[in-house]
PDB file of C-alpha atoms in Angstrom:
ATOM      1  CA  UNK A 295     -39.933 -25.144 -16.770  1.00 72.00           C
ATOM      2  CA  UNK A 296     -43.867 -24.596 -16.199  1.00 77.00           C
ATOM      3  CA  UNK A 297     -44.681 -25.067 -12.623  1.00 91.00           C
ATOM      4  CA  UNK A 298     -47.849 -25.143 -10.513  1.00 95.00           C
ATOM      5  CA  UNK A 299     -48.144 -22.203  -7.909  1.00 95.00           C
ATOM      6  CA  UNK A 300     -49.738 -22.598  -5.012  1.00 96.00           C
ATOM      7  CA  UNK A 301     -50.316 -19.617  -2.287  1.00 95.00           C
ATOM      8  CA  UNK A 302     -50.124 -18.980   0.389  1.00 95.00           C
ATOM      9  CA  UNK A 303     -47.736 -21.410   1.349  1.00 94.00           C
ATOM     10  CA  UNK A 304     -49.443 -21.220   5.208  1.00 96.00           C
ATOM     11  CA  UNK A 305     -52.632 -20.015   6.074  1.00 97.00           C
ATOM     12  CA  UNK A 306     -53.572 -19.876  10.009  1.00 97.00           C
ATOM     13  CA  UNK A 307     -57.486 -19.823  10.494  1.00 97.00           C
ATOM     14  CA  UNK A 308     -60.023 -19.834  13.236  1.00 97.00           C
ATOM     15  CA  UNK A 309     -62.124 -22.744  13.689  1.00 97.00           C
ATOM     16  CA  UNK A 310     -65.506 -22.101  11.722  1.00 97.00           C
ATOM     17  CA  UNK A 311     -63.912 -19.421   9.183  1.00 97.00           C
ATOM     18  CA  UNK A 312     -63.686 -19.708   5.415  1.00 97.00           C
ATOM     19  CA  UNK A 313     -60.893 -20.264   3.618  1.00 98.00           C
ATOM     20  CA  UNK A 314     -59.650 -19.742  -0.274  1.00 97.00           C
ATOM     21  CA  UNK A 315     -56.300 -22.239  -1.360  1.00 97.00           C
ATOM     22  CA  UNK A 316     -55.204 -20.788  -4.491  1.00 97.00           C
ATOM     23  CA  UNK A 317     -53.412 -22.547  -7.496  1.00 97.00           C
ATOM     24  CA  UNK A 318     -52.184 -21.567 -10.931  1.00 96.00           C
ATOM     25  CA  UNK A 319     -51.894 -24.956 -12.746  1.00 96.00           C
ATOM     26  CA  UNK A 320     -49.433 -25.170 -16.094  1.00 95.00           C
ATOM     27  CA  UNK A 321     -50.979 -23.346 -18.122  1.00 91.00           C
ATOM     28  CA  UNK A 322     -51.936 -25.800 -21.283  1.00 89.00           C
ATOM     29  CA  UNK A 323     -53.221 -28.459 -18.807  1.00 93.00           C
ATOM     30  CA  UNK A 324     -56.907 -29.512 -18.971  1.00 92.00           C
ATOM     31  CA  UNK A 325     -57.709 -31.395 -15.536  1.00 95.00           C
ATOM     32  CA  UNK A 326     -56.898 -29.995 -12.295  1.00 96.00           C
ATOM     33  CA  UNK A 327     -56.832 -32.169  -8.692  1.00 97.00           C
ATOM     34  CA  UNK A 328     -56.931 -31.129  -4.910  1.00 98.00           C
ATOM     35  CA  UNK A 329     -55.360 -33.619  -2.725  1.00 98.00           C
ATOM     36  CA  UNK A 330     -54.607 -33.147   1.054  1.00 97.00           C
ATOM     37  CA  UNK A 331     -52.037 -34.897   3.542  1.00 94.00           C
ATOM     38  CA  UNK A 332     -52.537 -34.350   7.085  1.00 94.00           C
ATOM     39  CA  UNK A 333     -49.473 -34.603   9.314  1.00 90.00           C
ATOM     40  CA  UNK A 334     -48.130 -38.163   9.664  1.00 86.00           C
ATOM     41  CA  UNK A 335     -50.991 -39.689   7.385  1.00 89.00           C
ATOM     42  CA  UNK A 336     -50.875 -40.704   3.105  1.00 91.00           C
ATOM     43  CA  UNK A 337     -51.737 -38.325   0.686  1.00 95.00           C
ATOM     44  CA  UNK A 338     -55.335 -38.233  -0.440  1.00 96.00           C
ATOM     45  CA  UNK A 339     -57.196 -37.393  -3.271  1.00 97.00           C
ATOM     46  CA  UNK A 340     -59.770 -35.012  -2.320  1.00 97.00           C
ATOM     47  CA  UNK A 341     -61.435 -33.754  -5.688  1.00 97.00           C
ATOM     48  CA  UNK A 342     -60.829 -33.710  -9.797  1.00 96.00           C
ATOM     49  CA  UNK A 343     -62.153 -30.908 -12.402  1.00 95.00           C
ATOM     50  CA  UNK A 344     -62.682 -30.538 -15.900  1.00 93.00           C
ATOM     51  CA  UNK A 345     -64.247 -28.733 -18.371  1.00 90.00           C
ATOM     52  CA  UNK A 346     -65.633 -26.704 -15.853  1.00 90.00           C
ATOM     53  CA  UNK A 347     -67.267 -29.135 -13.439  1.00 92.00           C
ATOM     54  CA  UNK A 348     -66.101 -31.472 -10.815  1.00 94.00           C
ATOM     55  CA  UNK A 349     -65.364 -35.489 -12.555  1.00 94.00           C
ATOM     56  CA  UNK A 350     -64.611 -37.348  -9.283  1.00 94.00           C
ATOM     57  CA  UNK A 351     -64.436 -36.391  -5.596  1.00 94.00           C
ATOM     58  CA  UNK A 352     -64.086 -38.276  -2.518  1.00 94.00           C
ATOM     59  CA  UNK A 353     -66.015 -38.919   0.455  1.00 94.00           C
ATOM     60  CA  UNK A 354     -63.654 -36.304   2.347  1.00 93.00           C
ATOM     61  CA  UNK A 355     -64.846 -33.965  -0.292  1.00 95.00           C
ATOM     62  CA  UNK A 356     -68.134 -33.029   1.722  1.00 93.00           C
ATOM     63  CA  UNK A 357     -70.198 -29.767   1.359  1.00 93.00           C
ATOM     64  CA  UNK A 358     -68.149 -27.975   3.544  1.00 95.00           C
ATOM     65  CA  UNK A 359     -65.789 -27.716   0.516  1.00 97.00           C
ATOM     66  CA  UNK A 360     -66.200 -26.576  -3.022  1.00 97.00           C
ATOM     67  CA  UNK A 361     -63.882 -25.683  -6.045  1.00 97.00           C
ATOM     68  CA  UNK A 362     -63.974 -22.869  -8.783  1.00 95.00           C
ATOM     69  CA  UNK A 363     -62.141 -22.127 -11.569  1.00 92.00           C
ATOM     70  CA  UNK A 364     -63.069 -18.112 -11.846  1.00 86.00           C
ATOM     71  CA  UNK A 365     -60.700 -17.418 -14.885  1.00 87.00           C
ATOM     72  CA  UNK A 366     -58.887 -19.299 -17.158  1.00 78.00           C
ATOM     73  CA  UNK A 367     -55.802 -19.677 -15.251  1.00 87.00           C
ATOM     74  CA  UNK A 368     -56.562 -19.798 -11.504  1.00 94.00           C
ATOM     75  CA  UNK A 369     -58.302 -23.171  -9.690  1.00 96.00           C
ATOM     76  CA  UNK A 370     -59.619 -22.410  -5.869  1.00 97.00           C
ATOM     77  CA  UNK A 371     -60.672 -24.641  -3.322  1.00 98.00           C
ATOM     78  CA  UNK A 372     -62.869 -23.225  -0.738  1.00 97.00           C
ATOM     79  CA  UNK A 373     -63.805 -24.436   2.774  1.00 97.00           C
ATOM     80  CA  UNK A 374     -66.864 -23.005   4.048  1.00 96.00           C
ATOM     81  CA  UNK A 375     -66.498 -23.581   7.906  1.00 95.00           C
ATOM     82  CA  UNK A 376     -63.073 -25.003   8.377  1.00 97.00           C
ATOM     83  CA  UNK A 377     -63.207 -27.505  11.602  1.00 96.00           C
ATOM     84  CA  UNK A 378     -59.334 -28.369  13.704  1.00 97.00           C
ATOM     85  CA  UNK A 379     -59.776 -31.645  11.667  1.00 96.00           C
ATOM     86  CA  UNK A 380     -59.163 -29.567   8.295  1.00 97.00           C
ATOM     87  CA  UNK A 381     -55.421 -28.802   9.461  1.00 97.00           C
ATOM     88  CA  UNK A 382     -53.375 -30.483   6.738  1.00 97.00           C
ATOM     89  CA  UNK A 383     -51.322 -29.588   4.093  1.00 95.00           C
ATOM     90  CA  UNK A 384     -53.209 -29.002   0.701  1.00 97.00           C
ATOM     91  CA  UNK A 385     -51.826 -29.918  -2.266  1.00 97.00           C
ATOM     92  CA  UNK A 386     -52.969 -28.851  -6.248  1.00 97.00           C
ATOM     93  CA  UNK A 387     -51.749 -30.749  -9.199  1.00 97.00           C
ATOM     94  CA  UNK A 388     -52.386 -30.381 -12.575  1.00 96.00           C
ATOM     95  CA  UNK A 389     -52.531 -32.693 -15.919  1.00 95.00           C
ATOM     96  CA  UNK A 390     -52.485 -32.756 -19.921  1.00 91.00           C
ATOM     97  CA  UNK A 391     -53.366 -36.468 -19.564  1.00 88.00           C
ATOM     98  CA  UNK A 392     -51.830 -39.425 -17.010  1.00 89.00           C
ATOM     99  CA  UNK A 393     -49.027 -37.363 -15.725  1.00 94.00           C
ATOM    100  CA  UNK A 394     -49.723 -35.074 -12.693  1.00 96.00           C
ATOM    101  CA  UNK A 395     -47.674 -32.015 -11.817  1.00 95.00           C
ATOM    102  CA  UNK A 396     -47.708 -31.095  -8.152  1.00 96.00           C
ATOM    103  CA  UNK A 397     -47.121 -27.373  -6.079  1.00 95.00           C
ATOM    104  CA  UNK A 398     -45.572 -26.586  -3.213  1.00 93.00           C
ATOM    105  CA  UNK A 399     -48.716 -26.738  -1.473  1.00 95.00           C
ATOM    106  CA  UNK A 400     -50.447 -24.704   1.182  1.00 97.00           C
ATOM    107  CA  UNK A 401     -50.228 -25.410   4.961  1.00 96.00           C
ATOM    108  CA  UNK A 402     -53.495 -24.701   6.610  1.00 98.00           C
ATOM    109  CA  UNK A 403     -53.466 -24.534   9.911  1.00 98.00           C
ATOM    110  CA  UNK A 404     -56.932 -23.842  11.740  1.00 97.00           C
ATOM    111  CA  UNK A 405     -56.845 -23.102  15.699  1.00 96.00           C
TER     112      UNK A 405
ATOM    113  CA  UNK B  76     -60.335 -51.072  -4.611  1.00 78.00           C
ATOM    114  CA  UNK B  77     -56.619 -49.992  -5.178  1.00 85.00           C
ATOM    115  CA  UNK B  78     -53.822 -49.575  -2.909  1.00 93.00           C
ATOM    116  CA  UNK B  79     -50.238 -48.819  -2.466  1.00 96.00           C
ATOM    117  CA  UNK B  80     -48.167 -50.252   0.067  1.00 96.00           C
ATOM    118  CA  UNK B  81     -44.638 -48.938   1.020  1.00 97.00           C
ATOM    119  CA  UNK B  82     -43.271 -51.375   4.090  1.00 96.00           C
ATOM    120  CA  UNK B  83     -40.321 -49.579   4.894  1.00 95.00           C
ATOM    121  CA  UNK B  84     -41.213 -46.339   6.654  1.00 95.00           C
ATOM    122  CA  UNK B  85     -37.359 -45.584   7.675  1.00 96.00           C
ATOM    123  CA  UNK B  86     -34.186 -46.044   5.387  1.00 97.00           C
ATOM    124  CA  UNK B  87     -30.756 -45.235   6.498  1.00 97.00           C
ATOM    125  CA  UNK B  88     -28.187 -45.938   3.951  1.00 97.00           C
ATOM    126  CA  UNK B  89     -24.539 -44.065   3.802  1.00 97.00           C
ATOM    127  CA  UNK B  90     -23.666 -41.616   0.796  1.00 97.00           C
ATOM    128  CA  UNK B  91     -22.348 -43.376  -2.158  1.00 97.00           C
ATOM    129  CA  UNK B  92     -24.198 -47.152  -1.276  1.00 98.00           C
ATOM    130  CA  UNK B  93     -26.886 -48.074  -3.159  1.00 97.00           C
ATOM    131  CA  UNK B  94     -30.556 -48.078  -2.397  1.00 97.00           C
ATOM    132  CA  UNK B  95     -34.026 -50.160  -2.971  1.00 98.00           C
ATOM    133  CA  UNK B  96     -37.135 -48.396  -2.091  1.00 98.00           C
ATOM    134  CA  UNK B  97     -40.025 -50.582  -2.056  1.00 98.00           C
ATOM    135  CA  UNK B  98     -43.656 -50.681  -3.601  1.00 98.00           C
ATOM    136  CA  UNK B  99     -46.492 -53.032  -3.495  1.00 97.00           C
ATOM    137  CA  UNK B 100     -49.528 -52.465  -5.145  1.00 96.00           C
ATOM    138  CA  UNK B 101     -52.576 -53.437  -5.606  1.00 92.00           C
ATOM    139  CA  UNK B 102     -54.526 -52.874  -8.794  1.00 86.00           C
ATOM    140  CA  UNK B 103     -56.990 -55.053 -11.159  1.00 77.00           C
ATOM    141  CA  UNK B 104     -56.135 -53.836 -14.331  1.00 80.00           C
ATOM    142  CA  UNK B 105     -52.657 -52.559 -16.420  1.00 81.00           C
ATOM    143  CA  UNK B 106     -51.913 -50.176 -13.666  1.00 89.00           C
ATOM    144  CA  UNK B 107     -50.022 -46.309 -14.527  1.00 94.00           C
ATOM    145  CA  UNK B 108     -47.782 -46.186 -11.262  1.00 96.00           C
ATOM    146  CA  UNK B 109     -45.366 -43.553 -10.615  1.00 97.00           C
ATOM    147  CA  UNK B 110     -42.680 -42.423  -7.533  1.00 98.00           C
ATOM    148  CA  UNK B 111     -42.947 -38.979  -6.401  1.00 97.00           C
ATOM    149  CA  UNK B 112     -40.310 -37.668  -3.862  1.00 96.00           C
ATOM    150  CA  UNK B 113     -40.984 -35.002  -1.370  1.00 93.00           C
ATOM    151  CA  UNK B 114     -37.820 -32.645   0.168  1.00 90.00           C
ATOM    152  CA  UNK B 115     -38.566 -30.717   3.346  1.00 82.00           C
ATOM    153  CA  UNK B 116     -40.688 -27.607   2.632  1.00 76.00           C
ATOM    154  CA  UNK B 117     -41.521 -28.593  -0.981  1.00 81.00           C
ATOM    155  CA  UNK B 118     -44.190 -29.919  -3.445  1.00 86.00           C
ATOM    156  CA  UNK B 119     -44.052 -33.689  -4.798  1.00 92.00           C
ATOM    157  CA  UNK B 120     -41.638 -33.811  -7.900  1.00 94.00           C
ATOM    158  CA  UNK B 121     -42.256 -36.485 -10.243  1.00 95.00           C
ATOM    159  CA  UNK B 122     -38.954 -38.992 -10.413  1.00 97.00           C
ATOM    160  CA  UNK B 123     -40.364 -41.285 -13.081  1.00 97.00           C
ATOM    161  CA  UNK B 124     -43.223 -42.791 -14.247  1.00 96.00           C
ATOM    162  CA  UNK B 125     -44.070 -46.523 -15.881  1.00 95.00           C
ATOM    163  CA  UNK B 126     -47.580 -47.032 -17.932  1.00 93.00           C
ATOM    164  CA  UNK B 127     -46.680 -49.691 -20.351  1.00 89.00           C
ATOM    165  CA  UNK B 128     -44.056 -51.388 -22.262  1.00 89.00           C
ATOM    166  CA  UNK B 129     -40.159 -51.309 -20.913  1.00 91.00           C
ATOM    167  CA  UNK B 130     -40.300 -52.589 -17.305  1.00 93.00           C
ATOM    168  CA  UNK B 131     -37.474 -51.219 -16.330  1.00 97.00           C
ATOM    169  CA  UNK B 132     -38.055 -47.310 -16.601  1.00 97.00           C
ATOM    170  CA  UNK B 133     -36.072 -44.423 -16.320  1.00 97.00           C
ATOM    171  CA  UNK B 134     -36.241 -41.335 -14.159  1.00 97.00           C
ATOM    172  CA  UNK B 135     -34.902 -38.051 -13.105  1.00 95.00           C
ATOM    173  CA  UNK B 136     -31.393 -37.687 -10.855  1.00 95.00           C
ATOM    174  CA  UNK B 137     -29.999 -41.260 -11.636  1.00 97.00           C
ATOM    175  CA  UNK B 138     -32.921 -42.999 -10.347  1.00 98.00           C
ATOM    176  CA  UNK B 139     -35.036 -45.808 -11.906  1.00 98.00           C
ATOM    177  CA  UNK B 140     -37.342 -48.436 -11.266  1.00 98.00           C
ATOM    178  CA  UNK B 141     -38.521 -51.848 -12.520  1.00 97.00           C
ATOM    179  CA  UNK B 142     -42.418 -52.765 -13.114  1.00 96.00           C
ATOM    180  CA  UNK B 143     -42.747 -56.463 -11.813  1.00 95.00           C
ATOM    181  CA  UNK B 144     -46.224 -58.050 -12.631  1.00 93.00           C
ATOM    182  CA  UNK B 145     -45.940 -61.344 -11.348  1.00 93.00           C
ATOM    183  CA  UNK B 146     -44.991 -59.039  -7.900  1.00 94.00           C
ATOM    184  CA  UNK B 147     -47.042 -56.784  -8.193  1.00 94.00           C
ATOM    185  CA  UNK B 148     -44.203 -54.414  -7.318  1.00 96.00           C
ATOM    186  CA  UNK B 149     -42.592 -51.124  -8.579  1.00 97.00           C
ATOM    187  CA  UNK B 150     -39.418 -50.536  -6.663  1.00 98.00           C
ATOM    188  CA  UNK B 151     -36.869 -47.436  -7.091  1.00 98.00           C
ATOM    189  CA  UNK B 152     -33.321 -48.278  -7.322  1.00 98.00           C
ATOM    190  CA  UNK B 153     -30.833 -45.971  -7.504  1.00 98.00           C
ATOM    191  CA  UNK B 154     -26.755 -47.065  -7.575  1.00 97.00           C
ATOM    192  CA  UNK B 155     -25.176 -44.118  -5.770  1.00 97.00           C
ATOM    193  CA  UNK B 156     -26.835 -42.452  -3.462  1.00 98.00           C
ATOM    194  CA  UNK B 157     -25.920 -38.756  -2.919  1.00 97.00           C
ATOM    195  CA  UNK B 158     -26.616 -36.524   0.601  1.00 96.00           C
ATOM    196  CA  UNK B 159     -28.822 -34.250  -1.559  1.00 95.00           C
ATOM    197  CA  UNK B 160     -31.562 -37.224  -2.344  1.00 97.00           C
ATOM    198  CA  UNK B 161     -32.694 -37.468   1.520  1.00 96.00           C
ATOM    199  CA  UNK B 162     -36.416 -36.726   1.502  1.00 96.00           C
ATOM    200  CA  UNK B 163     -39.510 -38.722   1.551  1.00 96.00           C
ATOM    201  CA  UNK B 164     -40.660 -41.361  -1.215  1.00 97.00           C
ATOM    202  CA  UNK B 165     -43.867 -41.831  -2.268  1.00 97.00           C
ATOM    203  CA  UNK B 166     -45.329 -44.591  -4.775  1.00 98.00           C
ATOM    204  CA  UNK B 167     -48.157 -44.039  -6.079  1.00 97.00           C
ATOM    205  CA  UNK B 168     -50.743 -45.651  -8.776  1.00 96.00           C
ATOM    206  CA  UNK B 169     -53.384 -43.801 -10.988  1.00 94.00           C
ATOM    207  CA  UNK B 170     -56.956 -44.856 -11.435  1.00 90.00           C
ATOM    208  CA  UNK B 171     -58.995 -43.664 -14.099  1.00 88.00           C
ATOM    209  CA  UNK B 172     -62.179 -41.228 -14.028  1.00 87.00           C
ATOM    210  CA  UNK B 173     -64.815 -42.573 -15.555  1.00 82.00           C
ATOM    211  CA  UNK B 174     -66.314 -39.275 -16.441  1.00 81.00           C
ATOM    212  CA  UNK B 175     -64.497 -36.617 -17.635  1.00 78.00           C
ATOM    213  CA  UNK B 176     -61.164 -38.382 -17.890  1.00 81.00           C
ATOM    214  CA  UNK B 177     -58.055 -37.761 -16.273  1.00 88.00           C
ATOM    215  CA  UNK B 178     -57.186 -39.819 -12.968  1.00 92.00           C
ATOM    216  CA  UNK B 179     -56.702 -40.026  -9.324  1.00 94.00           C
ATOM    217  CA  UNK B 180     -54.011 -41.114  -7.475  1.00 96.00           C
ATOM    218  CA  UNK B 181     -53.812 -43.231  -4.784  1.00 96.00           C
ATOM    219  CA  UNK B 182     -50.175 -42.954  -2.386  1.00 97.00           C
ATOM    220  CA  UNK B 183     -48.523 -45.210  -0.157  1.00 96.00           C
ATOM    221  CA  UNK B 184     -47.834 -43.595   3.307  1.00 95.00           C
ATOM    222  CA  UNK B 185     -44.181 -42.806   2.030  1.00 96.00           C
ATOM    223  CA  UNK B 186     -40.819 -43.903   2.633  1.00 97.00           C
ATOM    224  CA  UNK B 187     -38.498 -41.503   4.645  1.00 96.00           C
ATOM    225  CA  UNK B 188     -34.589 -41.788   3.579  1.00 97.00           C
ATOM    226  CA  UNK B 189     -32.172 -40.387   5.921  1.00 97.00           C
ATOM    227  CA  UNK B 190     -28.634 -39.806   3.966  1.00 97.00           C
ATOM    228  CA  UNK B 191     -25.357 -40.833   6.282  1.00 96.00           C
ATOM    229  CA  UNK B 192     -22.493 -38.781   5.284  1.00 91.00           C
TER     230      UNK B 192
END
């Protein structure tokens, strides 16, 4: 069964380093999401691409973070200068239409 | 603006009873709402999903769940619950991007269900 992969699965960072959160979404699937959930709190939608360019984000989604699809099968989100507040777990789902697909998702950690 | 609301946080039931997981939304149009469930250490897995037509819906691992308008509710049922389905709940409705198409999803704050052998 097609999955979304997600790595790492936990990242530790230093406060005001960069990070890369890498996904591979199912592979015939046209829009791909970044959510986040920090500890004890709701899932959130952080951002939505397609066709290249980003369709919705949210006010989270500030310039301190940015998203790339470099090839045709990976989907990164980048944070420039990660801050303690960025410690959350980051999740990447993909769609063909209504239905998203989640990963694992990635545990970031910034000290 | 659209929102999910879970009001149980905790759920205790014993192996074998039945269970009711609640799910309140809000939502001005037809909404797409679906349950995800979270195990410890893993990604959301879909359970099931309702956008239109039946109201009561169908899902993965015995569990289902009914679409009430006139409640504005979406609540997963399952008849027998086994040790294996503790994990956390989440309900969760989809609103539409404008541009571009696809959605976004909006969560409750989940409901945790603890498994009594």
């Amino acid at each position: 069964e097609p999955e979304v992969t997600q790595t790492p699965s936990h990242q530790v960072t230093q406060m005001g380093q960069e990070v890369i959160l890498r996904c591979v979404p199912i592979s015939n699937h046209l829009y791909f999401y970044w959510y986040r959930q920090i500890l004890g709190q709701k899932v959130e939608f952080l951002v939505s691409f397609y066709n290249n360019e980003i369709s919705e984000k949210s006010e989270i989604f500030d310039d301190q973070f940015s998203v790339e699809r470099p090839d045709g099968s990976n989907f990164t989100l980048k944070i420039r200068s990660t801050k303690l507040e960025d410690s959350a777990m980051y999740f990447c789902a993909s769609s063909e239409g209504q239905t998203q697909y989640f990963g694992a998702g990635t545990r970031l950690s910034v000290l | 603006a659209q929102s999910v609301t879970q009001p149980d946080i905790h759920i205790t039931v014993s192996e074998g009873a039945s269970l009711e997981l609640r799910c309140n939304y809000s939502y001005g149009a037809t909404p797409y709402l679906f349950w995800y469930v979270q195990s410890p250490g893993q990604g959301l897995q879909l359970l099931l999903k309702y956008f239109s037509g039946d109201t009561l819906v169908q899902g993965i691992k015995g569990f289902e769940a009914e679409f009430k308008r006139s409640q504005s509710s979406f609540n997963l049922r399952k008849p027998s619950v086994h040790w294996s389905d503790a994990a956390e709940y989440f309900c969760a409705v989809a609103t539409p991007i404008l541009t571009g198409g696809g959605n976004k999803l909006t969560f409750g704050t989940g409901t945790q269900l603890k498994v009594e052998l």
